[in-house]
Amino acid sequence: MPLTSACARGPTLPPDRARAAARAAPSDRSATTNLSPHSDAATARFFTARQEKRSLRTQPTRRQPTNNTMSEPDKKKQRQAPLHLAVKLLGDDDSKFVNDSFSLQVFLQDESANLKTGGADVPLKLSLVFDDQPGNEPQASNGKLLVVEGKGGAVIKNGRAEVKVKVMDVSMNYDNRKFCIVATSAQSLAHIAPGRSHGVTVIKHRLVLAQEGLAAWEADWYKDEGGRDKSIPLHIQLLDAKGRLVRDRSLPLKVTLHYEKTYLSVTNQEYLKLSPDSTMMIENGEAHLRVRIEDVSKNHQGQAFVIRSANRMGPYGTVGSG
């Protein structure tokens, strides 16, 4: 039989008063102080259950570990290896005819200048700039200055592209400045650096040195054999883009002496002598000259000489040197 203290039990009430007191007691058992041992146990279990539920609600949720090696859609793409474009104009000369197609190649290369093959196609944008100021584009007076031929334009496939272009004005109209062609990614891809070609002069006509018949001369020329009248014949022609003689244009000429390998001008141009019967003017598409070189290669570190013909009225004009 359980023991209870007198103070906790209190005085015994008559049955009718006990029932009235029970009816007037609050419904919340947690506020009642005169409880039997069985009622105390039930109340304790009630409080324990509520506290356990609250503790479950307030306990922090434990996150499941994630696999950091998996890619996520919102992550930035992996940084591309740096690449660059290289532009090569086909042909050995440094001049191109105006409004006449010529070919160029563009290569996609890595930092070691190795061809980068495979991968997606790279559409290109080609533009014309000044050789001495690559940041400036010449402004055309009418229409486009650089025309890219073909429907698809320039597109790198498997590391390279070949395309035909033409320039629609001559260098003479831009202070005889040379032009370069710059290739950039049409999609402005940050990891592909632009590339540009070497400089070229755009001309309308070209001077050439004919080497046939009487105009042909040997690579080794002995100046003292044959007397003072011995000379080198020069047959100079003025040609258009199709290789035809330009017969409707007169052009004053000048000839200069240079070294073959470096193409540097010989300091003393007095070594180059013209015969009195030389015609220093292009008439009906051609001119005939006779010249002598009054020094030997031994006195110039064994270097061979070349003779350059050009328009006397300017450095180039609309005429390429021969």
PDB file of C-alpha atoms in Angstrom:
ATOM      1  CA  MET A   1       0.000   0.000   0.000  1.00  0.00           C
ATOM      2  CA  PRO A   2       1.575   3.329  -1.071  1.00  0.00           C
ATOM      3  CA  LEU A   3       2.306   6.003   1.473  1.00  0.00           C
ATOM      4  CA  THR A   4       1.089   9.594   1.107  1.00  0.00           C
ATOM      5  CA  SER A   5       1.865  12.603   3.213  1.00  0.00           C
ATOM      6  CA  ALA A   6      -0.880  14.358   5.169  1.00  0.00           C
ATOM      7  CA  CYS A   7      -0.086  17.678   3.630  1.00  0.00           C
ATOM      8  CA  ALA A   8      -0.481  16.283   0.124  1.00  0.00           C
ATOM      9  CA  ARG A   9      -3.695  14.421   0.939  1.00  0.00           C
ATOM     10  CA  GLY A  10      -5.576  17.158   2.843  1.00  0.00           C
ATOM     11  CA  PRO A  11      -8.756  16.765   4.954  1.00  0.00           C
ATOM     12  CA  THR A  12     -11.424  14.273   3.934  1.00  0.00           C
ATOM     13  CA  LEU A  13     -14.611  15.903   2.516  1.00  0.00           C
ATOM     14  CA  PRO A  14     -18.131  14.530   2.685  1.00  0.00           C
ATOM     15  CA  PRO A  15     -19.188  12.744  -0.533  1.00  0.00           C
ATOM     16  CA  ASP A  16     -21.526  15.498  -1.770  1.00  0.00           C
ATOM     17  CA  ARG A  17     -18.937  18.229  -1.249  1.00  0.00           C
ATOM     18  CA  ALA A  18     -16.240  16.089  -2.873  1.00  0.00           C
ATOM     19  CA  ARG A  19     -18.378  15.688  -6.006  1.00  0.00           C
ATOM     20  CA  ALA A  20     -19.044  19.442  -6.147  1.00  0.00           C
ATOM     21  CA  ALA A  21     -15.350  20.186  -5.784  1.00  0.00           C
ATOM     22  CA  ALA A  22     -14.522  17.729  -8.550  1.00  0.00           C
ATOM     23  CA  ARG A  23     -17.032  19.421 -10.859  1.00  0.00           C
ATOM     24  CA  ALA A  24     -15.568  22.869 -10.111  1.00  0.00           C
ATOM     25  CA  ALA A  25     -11.944  21.695 -10.680  1.00  0.00           C
ATOM     26  CA  PRO A  26     -10.236  22.822 -13.878  1.00  0.00           C
ATOM     27  CA  SER A  27     -10.256  20.402 -16.818  1.00  0.00           C
ATOM     28  CA  ASP A  28      -6.430  20.640 -17.284  1.00  0.00           C
ATOM     29  CA  ARG A  29      -5.009  17.982 -15.012  1.00  0.00           C
ATOM     30  CA  SER A  30      -1.623  19.666 -15.113  1.00  0.00           C
ATOM     31  CA  ALA A  31      -3.017  22.520 -12.952  1.00  0.00           C
ATOM     32  CA  THR A  32      -4.459  20.166 -10.220  1.00  0.00           C
ATOM     33  CA  THR A  33      -2.410  19.773  -7.058  1.00  0.00           C
ATOM     34  CA  ASN A  34      -4.549  17.104  -5.251  1.00  0.00           C
ATOM     35  CA  LEU A  35      -3.838  14.150  -7.559  1.00  0.00           C
ATOM     36  CA  SER A  36      -3.604  10.484  -6.740  1.00  0.00           C
ATOM     37  CA  PRO A  37      -0.424   8.591  -7.450  1.00  0.00           C
ATOM     38  CA  HIS A  38      -2.057   7.011 -10.511  1.00  0.00           C
ATOM     39  CA  SER A  39      -3.096  10.430 -11.833  1.00  0.00           C
ATOM     40  CA  ASP A  40       0.430  11.801 -11.265  1.00  0.00           C
ATOM     41  CA  ALA A  41       1.888   8.993 -13.387  1.00  0.00           C
ATOM     42  CA  ALA A  42      -0.520   9.682 -16.243  1.00  0.00           C
ATOM     43  CA  THR A  43       0.277  13.386 -16.109  1.00  0.00           C
ATOM     44  CA  ALA A  44       4.004  12.661 -16.118  1.00  0.00           C
ATOM     45  CA  ARG A  45       3.622  10.477 -19.168  1.00  0.00           C
ATOM     46  CA  PHE A  46       1.623  13.220 -20.893  1.00  0.00           C
ATOM     47  CA  PHE A  47       4.320  15.823 -20.254  1.00  0.00           C
ATOM     48  CA  THR A  48       7.075  13.426 -21.270  1.00  0.00           C
ATOM     49  CA  ALA A  49       5.386  12.645 -24.565  1.00  0.00           C
ATOM     50  CA  ARG A  50       4.931  16.352 -25.412  1.00  0.00           C
ATOM     51  CA  GLN A  51       8.489  17.195 -24.504  1.00  0.00           C
ATOM     52  CA  GLU A  52       9.798  14.335 -26.645  1.00  0.00           C
ATOM     53  CA  LYS A  53       7.744  15.572 -29.614  1.00  0.00           C
ATOM     54  CA  ARG A  54       9.040  19.127 -29.157  1.00  0.00           C
ATOM     55  CA  SER A  55      12.591  17.854 -28.918  1.00  0.00           C
ATOM     56  CA  LEU A  56      12.100  15.997 -32.196  1.00  0.00           C
ATOM     57  CA  ARG A  57      10.784  19.165 -33.834  1.00  0.00           C
ATOM     58  CA  THR A  58      13.623  21.351 -32.563  1.00  0.00           C
ATOM     59  CA  GLN A  59      16.394  18.849 -33.342  1.00  0.00           C
ATOM     60  CA  PRO A  60      18.386  20.142 -36.358  1.00  0.00           C
ATOM     61  CA  THR A  61      17.897  18.198 -39.560  1.00  0.00           C
ATOM     62  CA  ARG A  62      20.965  16.252 -40.511  1.00  0.00           C
ATOM     63  CA  ARG A  63      21.968  16.799 -44.179  1.00  0.00           C
ATOM     64  CA  GLN A  64      22.925  13.908 -46.330  1.00  0.00           C
ATOM     65  CA  PRO A  65      26.525  14.072 -47.625  1.00  0.00           C
ATOM     66  CA  THR A  66      26.847  15.122 -51.265  1.00  0.00           C
ATOM     67  CA  ASN A  67      29.260  13.847 -53.872  1.00  0.00           C
ATOM     68  CA  ASN A  68      31.423  16.855 -54.788  1.00  0.00           C
ATOM     69  CA  THR A  69      32.963  15.064 -57.773  1.00  0.00           C
ATOM     70  CA  MET A  70      29.719  15.155 -59.746  1.00  0.00           C
ATOM     71  CA  SER A  71      29.165  17.988 -62.176  1.00  0.00           C
ATOM     72  CA  GLU A  72      26.285  20.390 -61.597  1.00  0.00           C
ATOM     73  CA  PRO A  73      24.406  22.216 -64.383  1.00  0.00           C
ATOM     74  CA  ASP A  74      24.853  25.598 -62.747  1.00  0.00           C
ATOM     75  CA  LYS A  75      28.622  25.289 -62.374  1.00  0.00           C
ATOM     76  CA  LYS A  76      30.792  27.311 -64.749  1.00  0.00           C
ATOM     77  CA  LYS A  77      32.289  25.477 -67.666  1.00  0.00           C
ATOM     78  CA  GLN A  78      35.859  24.330 -67.329  1.00  0.00           C
ATOM     79  CA  ARG A  79      38.322  26.967 -68.532  1.00  0.00           C
ATOM     80  CA  GLN A  80      39.372  26.418 -72.151  1.00  0.00           C
ATOM     81  CA  ALA A  81      43.045  26.127 -73.015  1.00  0.00           C
ATOM     82  CA  PRO A  82      44.288  29.330 -74.724  1.00  0.00           C
ATOM     83  CA  LEU A  83      44.468  29.181 -78.518  1.00  0.00           C
ATOM     84  CA  HIS A  84      45.293  31.688 -81.262  1.00  0.00           C
ATOM     85  CA  LEU A  85      44.723  32.195 -84.967  1.00  0.00           C
ATOM     86  CA  ALA A  86      47.481  32.419 -87.582  1.00  0.00           C
ATOM     87  CA  VAL A  87      46.819  34.052 -90.977  1.00  0.00           C
ATOM     88  CA  LYS A  88      48.873  33.269 -94.082  1.00  0.00           C
ATOM     89  CA  LEU A  89      48.436  34.968 -97.456  1.00  0.00           C
ATOM     90  CA  LEU A  90      49.192  32.607-100.316  1.00  0.00           C
ATOM     91  CA  GLY A  91      51.784  33.871-102.773  1.00  0.00           C
ATOM     92  CA  ASP A  92      55.344  35.085-102.251  1.00  0.00           C
ATOM     93  CA  ASP A  93      54.965  38.730-103.208  1.00  0.00           C
ATOM     94  CA  ASP A  94      54.035  41.629-100.927  1.00  0.00           C
ATOM     95  CA  SER A  95      51.533  43.219-103.310  1.00  0.00           C
ATOM     96  CA  LYS A  96      48.023  42.284-104.430  1.00  0.00           C
ATOM     97  CA  PHE A  97      45.937  43.587-107.298  1.00  0.00           C
ATOM     98  CA  VAL A  98      42.890  45.655-106.468  1.00  0.00           C
ATOM     99  CA  ASN A  99      39.507  43.951-106.976  1.00  0.00           C
ATOM    100  CA  ASP A 100      41.262  40.672-107.743  1.00  0.00           C
ATOM    101  CA  SER A 101      40.733  37.531-105.684  1.00  0.00           C
ATOM    102  CA  PHE A 102      43.576  35.937-103.753  1.00  0.00           C
ATOM    103  CA  SER A 103      43.638  33.081-101.265  1.00  0.00           C
ATOM    104  CA  LEU A 104      44.512  33.063 -97.594  1.00  0.00           C
ATOM    105  CA  GLN A 105      44.674  30.367 -94.934  1.00  0.00           C
ATOM    106  CA  VAL A 106      43.764  30.623 -91.248  1.00  0.00           C
ATOM    107  CA  PHE A 107      45.066  28.090 -88.723  1.00  0.00           C
ATOM    108  CA  LEU A 108      43.913  27.393 -85.149  1.00  0.00           C
ATOM    109  CA  GLN A 109      47.018  26.815 -83.014  1.00  0.00           C
ATOM    110  CA  ASP A 110      47.893  26.170 -79.379  1.00  0.00           C
ATOM    111  CA  GLU A 111      50.518  28.010 -77.339  1.00  0.00           C
ATOM    112  CA  SER A 112      53.281  25.934 -78.965  1.00  0.00           C
ATOM    113  CA  ALA A 113      52.055  26.872 -82.488  1.00  0.00           C
ATOM    114  CA  ASN A 114      50.810  23.314 -83.055  1.00  0.00           C
ATOM    115  CA  LEU A 115      47.696  22.858 -85.161  1.00  0.00           C
ATOM    116  CA  LYS A 116      44.596  22.330 -82.991  1.00  0.00           C
ATOM    117  CA  THR A 117      42.506  19.740 -84.803  1.00  0.00           C
ATOM    118  CA  GLY A 118      39.143  18.259 -83.880  1.00  0.00           C
ATOM    119  CA  GLY A 119      36.438  19.999 -81.920  1.00  0.00           C
ATOM    120  CA  ALA A 120      33.626  22.195 -83.153  1.00  0.00           C
ATOM    121  CA  ASP A 121      33.833  24.455 -86.210  1.00  0.00           C
ATOM    122  CA  VAL A 122      34.934  28.033 -85.544  1.00  0.00           C
ATOM    123  CA  PRO A 123      33.267  30.728 -87.715  1.00  0.00           C
ATOM    124  CA  LEU A 124      35.625  33.627 -88.434  1.00  0.00           C
ATOM    125  CA  LYS A 125      35.343  37.350 -88.933  1.00  0.00           C
ATOM    126  CA  LEU A 126      37.880  38.894 -91.345  1.00  0.00           C
ATOM    127  CA  SER A 127      38.708  42.598 -91.348  1.00  0.00           C
ATOM    128  CA  LEU A 128      41.231  44.917 -92.965  1.00  0.00           C
ATOM    129  CA  VAL A 129      43.606  47.078 -90.893  1.00  0.00           C
ATOM    130  CA  PHE A 130      46.685  49.222 -91.513  1.00  0.00           C
ATOM    131  CA  ASP A 131      49.995  47.400 -91.181  1.00  0.00           C
ATOM    132  CA  ASP A 132      51.591  50.260 -89.222  1.00  0.00           C
ATOM    133  CA  GLN A 133      48.487  50.761 -87.023  1.00  0.00           C
ATOM    134  CA  PRO A 134      46.725  47.406 -86.531  1.00  0.00           C
ATOM    135  CA  GLY A 135      44.142  49.011 -84.263  1.00  0.00           C
ATOM    136  CA  ASN A 136      42.784  51.215 -87.068  1.00  0.00           C
ATOM    137  CA  GLU A 137      40.578  50.054 -89.915  1.00  0.00           C
ATOM    138  CA  PRO A 138      40.669  52.027 -93.179  1.00  0.00           C
ATOM    139  CA  GLN A 139      37.322  53.566 -94.032  1.00  0.00           C
ATOM    140  CA  ALA A 140      36.012  52.752 -97.481  1.00  0.00           C
ATOM    141  CA  SER A 141      34.644  55.612 -99.539  1.00  0.00           C
ATOM    142  CA  ASN A 142      32.064  53.350-101.167  1.00  0.00           C
ATOM    143  CA  GLY A 143      30.936  49.926 -99.981  1.00  0.00           C
ATOM    144  CA  LYS A 144      33.129  47.337 -98.293  1.00  0.00           C
ATOM    145  CA  LEU A 145      36.896  47.542 -98.508  1.00  0.00           C
ATOM    146  CA  LEU A 146      37.401  43.801 -97.900  1.00  0.00           C
ATOM    147  CA  VAL A 147      35.135  41.263 -99.604  1.00  0.00           C
ATOM    148  CA  VAL A 148      35.071  37.616 -98.499  1.00  0.00           C
ATOM    149  CA  GLU A 149      33.994  35.305-101.307  1.00  0.00           C
ATOM    150  CA  GLY A 150      31.818  32.232-100.883  1.00  0.00           C
ATOM    151  CA  LYS A 151      28.417  31.703 -99.287  1.00  0.00           C
ATOM    152  CA  GLY A 152      29.595  30.163 -96.036  1.00  0.00           C
ATOM    153  CA  GLY A 153      32.274  32.750 -95.308  1.00  0.00           C
ATOM    154  CA  ALA A 154      35.443  31.761 -93.460  1.00  0.00           C
ATOM    155  CA  VAL A 155      34.982  28.799 -91.090  1.00  0.00           C
ATOM    156  CA  ILE A 156      37.726  26.779 -89.412  1.00  0.00           C
ATOM    157  CA  LYS A 157      37.116  23.055 -89.797  1.00  0.00           C
ATOM    158  CA  ASN A 158      39.488  20.596 -88.166  1.00  0.00           C
ATOM    159  CA  GLY A 159      41.960  23.342 -87.327  1.00  0.00           C
ATOM    160  CA  ARG A 160      42.183  25.246 -90.623  1.00  0.00           C
ATOM    161  CA  ALA A 161      40.276  27.341 -93.138  1.00  0.00           C
ATOM    162  CA  GLU A 162      41.026  28.539 -96.665  1.00  0.00           C
ATOM    163  CA  VAL A 163      39.074  31.366 -98.223  1.00  0.00           C
ATOM    164  CA  LYS A 164      39.317  33.806-101.111  1.00  0.00           C
ATOM    165  CA  VAL A 165      39.142  37.562-100.532  1.00  0.00           C
ATOM    166  CA  LYS A 166      39.693  40.750-102.484  1.00  0.00           C
ATOM    167  CA  VAL A 167      40.473  44.356-101.570  1.00  0.00           C
ATOM    168  CA  MET A 168      38.389  46.987-103.324  1.00  0.00           C
ATOM    169  CA  ASP A 169      40.752  50.004-103.257  1.00  0.00           C
ATOM    170  CA  VAL A 170      44.456  50.704-103.818  1.00  0.00           C
ATOM    171  CA  SER A 171      47.016  51.664-101.203  1.00  0.00           C
ATOM    172  CA  MET A 172      47.716  54.906-103.080  1.00  0.00           C
ATOM    173  CA  ASN A 173      44.388  56.278-101.806  1.00  0.00           C
ATOM    174  CA  TYR A 174      45.542  55.632 -98.225  1.00  0.00           C
ATOM    175  CA  ASP A 175      48.958  57.341 -98.328  1.00  0.00           C
ATOM    176  CA  ASN A 176      50.550  54.221 -99.854  1.00  0.00           C
ATOM    177  CA  ARG A 177      50.132  52.351 -96.570  1.00  0.00           C
ATOM    178  CA  LYS A 178      50.167  48.582 -96.431  1.00  0.00           C
ATOM    179  CA  PHE A 179      47.138  46.569 -95.345  1.00  0.00           C
ATOM    180  CA  CYS A 180      46.851  43.511 -93.080  1.00  0.00           C
ATOM    181  CA  ILE A 181      43.998  41.034 -92.791  1.00  0.00           C
ATOM    182  CA  VAL A 182      42.917  40.221 -89.228  1.00  0.00           C
ATOM    183  CA  ALA A 183      41.018  37.045 -88.324  1.00  0.00           C
ATOM    184  CA  THR A 184      38.947  36.849 -85.120  1.00  0.00           C
ATOM    185  CA  SER A 185      36.367  34.434 -83.755  1.00  0.00           C
ATOM    186  CA  ALA A 186      32.933  35.470 -85.006  1.00  0.00           C
ATOM    187  CA  GLN A 187      31.488  34.232 -81.691  1.00  0.00           C
ATOM    188  CA  SER A 188      33.972  36.319 -79.655  1.00  0.00           C
ATOM    189  CA  LEU A 189      35.368  33.235 -77.930  1.00  0.00           C
ATOM    190  CA  ALA A 190      37.598  34.520 -75.129  1.00  0.00           C
ATOM    191  CA  HIS A 191      40.121  31.671 -75.312  1.00  0.00           C
ATOM    192  CA  ILE A 192      40.908  32.230 -79.032  1.00  0.00           C
ATOM    193  CA  ALA A 193      43.226  35.182 -79.692  1.00  0.00           C
ATOM    194  CA  PRO A 194      43.035  36.942 -83.088  1.00  0.00           C
ATOM    195  CA  GLY A 195      45.722  36.664 -85.761  1.00  0.00           C
ATOM    196  CA  ARG A 196      46.834  38.884 -88.647  1.00  0.00           C
ATOM    197  CA  SER A 197      48.706  38.534 -91.900  1.00  0.00           C
ATOM    198  CA  HIS A 198      51.842  40.313 -93.037  1.00  0.00           C
ATOM    199  CA  GLY A 199      51.408  43.674 -94.739  1.00  0.00           C
ATOM    200  CA  VAL A 200      50.633  43.955 -98.449  1.00  0.00           C
ATOM    201  CA  THR A 201      50.401  46.843-100.877  1.00  0.00           C
ATOM    202  CA  VAL A 202      47.286  46.889-103.059  1.00  0.00           C
ATOM    203  CA  ILE A 203      48.076  47.970-106.612  1.00  0.00           C
ATOM    204  CA  LYS A 204      46.382  48.458-109.949  1.00  0.00           C
ATOM    205  CA  HIS A 205      49.333  47.617-112.252  1.00  0.00           C
ATOM    206  CA  ARG A 206      52.689  45.912-111.768  1.00  0.00           C
ATOM    207  CA  LEU A 207      56.153  46.424-113.206  1.00  0.00           C
ATOM    208  CA  VAL A 208      57.920  43.191-114.145  1.00  0.00           C
ATOM    209  CA  LEU A 209      61.361  42.452-115.490  1.00  0.00           C
ATOM    210  CA  ALA A 210      61.156  40.234-118.544  1.00  0.00           C
ATOM    211  CA  GLN A 211      63.847  37.567-118.766  1.00  0.00           C
ATOM    212  CA  GLU A 212      63.355  36.273-122.261  1.00  0.00           C
ATOM    213  CA  GLY A 213      65.442  36.762-125.410  1.00  0.00           C
ATOM    214  CA  LEU A 214      67.992  39.550-125.382  1.00  0.00           C
ATOM    215  CA  ALA A 215      66.853  40.651-121.902  1.00  0.00           C
ATOM    216  CA  ALA A 216      68.111  37.445-120.279  1.00  0.00           C
ATOM    217  CA  TRP A 217      71.354  37.809-118.342  1.00  0.00           C
ATOM    218  CA  GLU A 218      73.590  35.467-116.383  1.00  0.00           C
ATOM    219  CA  ALA A 219      73.689  35.208-112.607  1.00  0.00           C
ATOM    220  CA  ASP A 220      77.475  35.810-112.637  1.00  0.00           C
ATOM    221  CA  TRP A 221      78.240  39.027-114.492  1.00  0.00           C
ATOM    222  CA  TYR A 222      81.854  40.043-115.138  1.00  0.00           C
ATOM    223  CA  LYS A 223      81.960  43.798-115.399  1.00  0.00           C
ATOM    224  CA  ASP A 224      85.448  44.064-116.898  1.00  0.00           C
ATOM    225  CA  GLU A 225      84.984  41.538-119.677  1.00  0.00           C
ATOM    226  CA  GLY A 226      83.865  43.076-122.952  1.00  0.00           C
ATOM    227  CA  GLY A 227      84.997  46.615-122.248  1.00  0.00           C
ATOM    228  CA  ARG A 228      83.117  49.667-121.005  1.00  0.00           C
ATOM    229  CA  ASP A 229      80.290  49.078-123.423  1.00  0.00           C
ATOM    230  CA  LYS A 230      79.322  45.851-121.733  1.00  0.00           C
ATOM    231  CA  SER A 231      75.952  46.279-119.980  1.00  0.00           C
ATOM    232  CA  ILE A 232      72.970  44.432-118.558  1.00  0.00           C
ATOM    233  CA  PRO A 233      69.809  44.676-120.693  1.00  0.00           C
ATOM    234  CA  LEU A 234      66.551  45.351-118.816  1.00  0.00           C
ATOM    235  CA  HIS A 235      63.191  44.825-120.503  1.00  0.00           C
ATOM    236  CA  ILE A 236      60.564  46.306-118.165  1.00  0.00           C
ATOM    237  CA  GLN A 237      56.839  45.751-118.708  1.00  0.00           C
ATOM    238  CA  LEU A 238      53.735  47.228-117.114  1.00  0.00           C
ATOM    239  CA  LEU A 239      51.078  44.523-116.597  1.00  0.00           C
ATOM    240  CA  ASP A 240      47.551  44.342-115.207  1.00  0.00           C
ATOM    241  CA  ALA A 241      46.069  41.650-112.962  1.00  0.00           C
ATOM    242  CA  LYS A 242      45.573  39.335-115.950  1.00  0.00           C
ATOM    243  CA  GLY A 243      49.200  39.651-117.094  1.00  0.00           C
ATOM    244  CA  ARG A 244      48.332  41.872-120.068  1.00  0.00           C
ATOM    245  CA  LEU A 245      50.390  44.861-121.168  1.00  0.00           C
ATOM    246  CA  VAL A 246      48.922  48.203-120.088  1.00  0.00           C
ATOM    247  CA  ARG A 247      49.326  50.174-123.316  1.00  0.00           C
ATOM    248  CA  ASP A 248      47.253  53.230-122.412  1.00  0.00           C
ATOM    249  CA  ARG A 249      49.447  54.501-119.587  1.00  0.00           C
ATOM    250  CA  SER A 250      52.790  56.310-119.572  1.00  0.00           C
ATOM    251  CA  LEU A 251      54.926  55.845-116.486  1.00  0.00           C
ATOM    252  CA  PRO A 252      58.313  57.425-115.557  1.00  0.00           C
ATOM    253  CA  LEU A 253      60.822  54.905-114.174  1.00  0.00           C
ATOM    254  CA  LYS A 254      63.683  54.738-111.729  1.00  0.00           C
ATOM    255  CA  VAL A 255      66.091  51.880-111.066  1.00  0.00           C
ATOM    256  CA  THR A 256      68.004  51.216-107.832  1.00  0.00           C
ATOM    257  CA  LEU A 257      70.644  48.728-106.672  1.00  0.00           C
ATOM    258  CA  HIS A 258      70.024  46.398-103.688  1.00  0.00           C
ATOM    259  CA  TYR A 259      71.520  43.363-102.003  1.00  0.00           C
ATOM    260  CA  GLU A 260      69.830  40.089-102.903  1.00  0.00           C
ATOM    261  CA  LYS A 261      69.388  38.444 -99.475  1.00  0.00           C
ATOM    262  CA  THR A 262      68.503  41.424 -97.305  1.00  0.00           C
ATOM    263  CA  TYR A 263      67.052  43.613-100.072  1.00  0.00           C
ATOM    264  CA  LEU A 264      68.739  46.570 -98.400  1.00  0.00           C
ATOM    265  CA  SER A 265      69.620  49.444-100.657  1.00  0.00           C
ATOM    266  CA  VAL A 266      73.294  49.789-101.597  1.00  0.00           C
ATOM    267  CA  THR A 267      74.590  52.935 -99.911  1.00  0.00           C
ATOM    268  CA  ASN A 268      76.364  54.286-102.995  1.00  0.00           C
ATOM    269  CA  GLN A 269      73.875  54.229-105.846  1.00  0.00           C
ATOM    270  CA  GLU A 270      76.570  55.612-108.165  1.00  0.00           C
ATOM    271  CA  TYR A 271      77.676  52.018-108.730  1.00  0.00           C
ATOM    272  CA  LEU A 272      74.621  51.609-110.961  1.00  0.00           C
ATOM    273  CA  LYS A 273      75.133  53.355-114.328  1.00  0.00           C
ATOM    274  CA  LEU A 274      72.590  53.833-117.093  1.00  0.00           C
ATOM    275  CA  SER A 275      73.556  53.747-120.761  1.00  0.00           C
ATOM    276  CA  PRO A 276      72.756  56.935-122.741  1.00  0.00           C
ATOM    277  CA  ASP A 277      70.253  55.126-124.968  1.00  0.00           C
ATOM    278  CA  SER A 278      68.102  53.899-122.027  1.00  0.00           C
ATOM    279  CA  THR A 279      64.444  54.912-122.110  1.00  0.00           C
ATOM    280  CA  MET A 280      63.316  55.786-118.586  1.00  0.00           C
ATOM    281  CA  MET A 281      59.640  55.842-119.482  1.00  0.00           C
ATOM    282  CA  ILE A 282      57.023  53.139-119.933  1.00  0.00           C
ATOM    283  CA  GLU A 283      55.375  53.708-123.300  1.00  0.00           C
ATOM    284  CA  ASN A 284      52.880  51.336-124.877  1.00  0.00           C
ATOM    285  CA  GLY A 285      53.320  48.993-121.939  1.00  0.00           C
ATOM    286  CA  GLU A 286      57.120  48.566-121.897  1.00  0.00           C
ATOM    287  CA  ALA A 287      60.587  50.141-121.747  1.00  0.00           C
ATOM    288  CA  HIS A 288      64.142  49.038-122.650  1.00  0.00           C
ATOM    289  CA  LEU A 289      67.162  49.973-120.525  1.00  0.00           C
ATOM    290  CA  ARG A 290      70.859  49.070-120.335  1.00  0.00           C
ATOM    291  CA  VAL A 291      72.756  49.361-117.058  1.00  0.00           C
ATOM    292  CA  ARG A 292      76.234  48.626-115.649  1.00  0.00           C
ATOM    293  CA  ILE A 293      77.326  47.800-112.094  1.00  0.00           C
ATOM    294  CA  GLU A 294      80.645  49.526-111.455  1.00  0.00           C
ATOM    295  CA  ASP A 295      81.730  47.437-108.461  1.00  0.00           C
ATOM    296  CA  VAL A 296      82.198  43.755-107.645  1.00  0.00           C
ATOM    297  CA  SER A 297      80.465  41.647-104.985  1.00  0.00           C
ATOM    298  CA  LYS A 298      83.838  40.910-103.325  1.00  0.00           C
ATOM    299  CA  ASN A 299      83.872  44.493-102.032  1.00  0.00           C
ATOM    300  CA  HIS A 300      80.443  43.965-100.469  1.00  0.00           C
ATOM    301  CA  GLN A 301      81.163  40.862 -98.368  1.00  0.00           C
ATOM    302  CA  GLY A 302      80.475  38.633-101.366  1.00  0.00           C
ATOM    303  CA  GLN A 303      76.807  39.640-101.559  1.00  0.00           C
ATOM    304  CA  ALA A 304      74.905  39.353-104.836  1.00  0.00           C
ATOM    305  CA  PHE A 305      73.122  42.395-106.275  1.00  0.00           C
ATOM    306  CA  VAL A 306      69.577  42.866-107.544  1.00  0.00           C
ATOM    307  CA  ILE A 307      68.156  45.733-109.600  1.00  0.00           C
ATOM    308  CA  ARG A 308      64.779  47.172-108.684  1.00  0.00           C
ATOM    309  CA  SER A 309      62.543  49.128-111.044  1.00  0.00           C
ATOM    310  CA  ALA A 310      59.779  51.359-109.716  1.00  0.00           C
ATOM    311  CA  ASN A 311      57.513  54.275-110.451  1.00  0.00           C
ATOM    312  CA  ARG A 312      59.642  57.430-110.310  1.00  0.00           C
ATOM    313  CA  MET A 313      56.687  59.548-109.156  1.00  0.00           C
ATOM    314  CA  GLY A 314      56.253  57.790-105.821  1.00  0.00           C
ATOM    315  CA  PRO A 315      57.257  54.852-103.632  1.00  0.00           C
ATOM    316  CA  TYR A 316      54.568  52.618-105.118  1.00  0.00           C
ATOM    317  CA  GLY A 317      51.562  54.515-106.378  1.00  0.00           C
ATOM    318  CA  THR A 318      49.280  52.106-108.179  1.00  0.00           C
ATOM    319  CA  VAL A 319      52.303  50.209-109.513  1.00  0.00           C
ATOM    320  CA  GLY A 320      54.125  47.307-107.903  1.00  0.00           C
ATOM    321  CA  SER A 321      57.890  47.198-108.157  1.00  0.00           C
ATOM    322  CA  GLY A 322      59.659  44.816-110.506  1.00  0.00           C
TER     323      GLY A 322
END
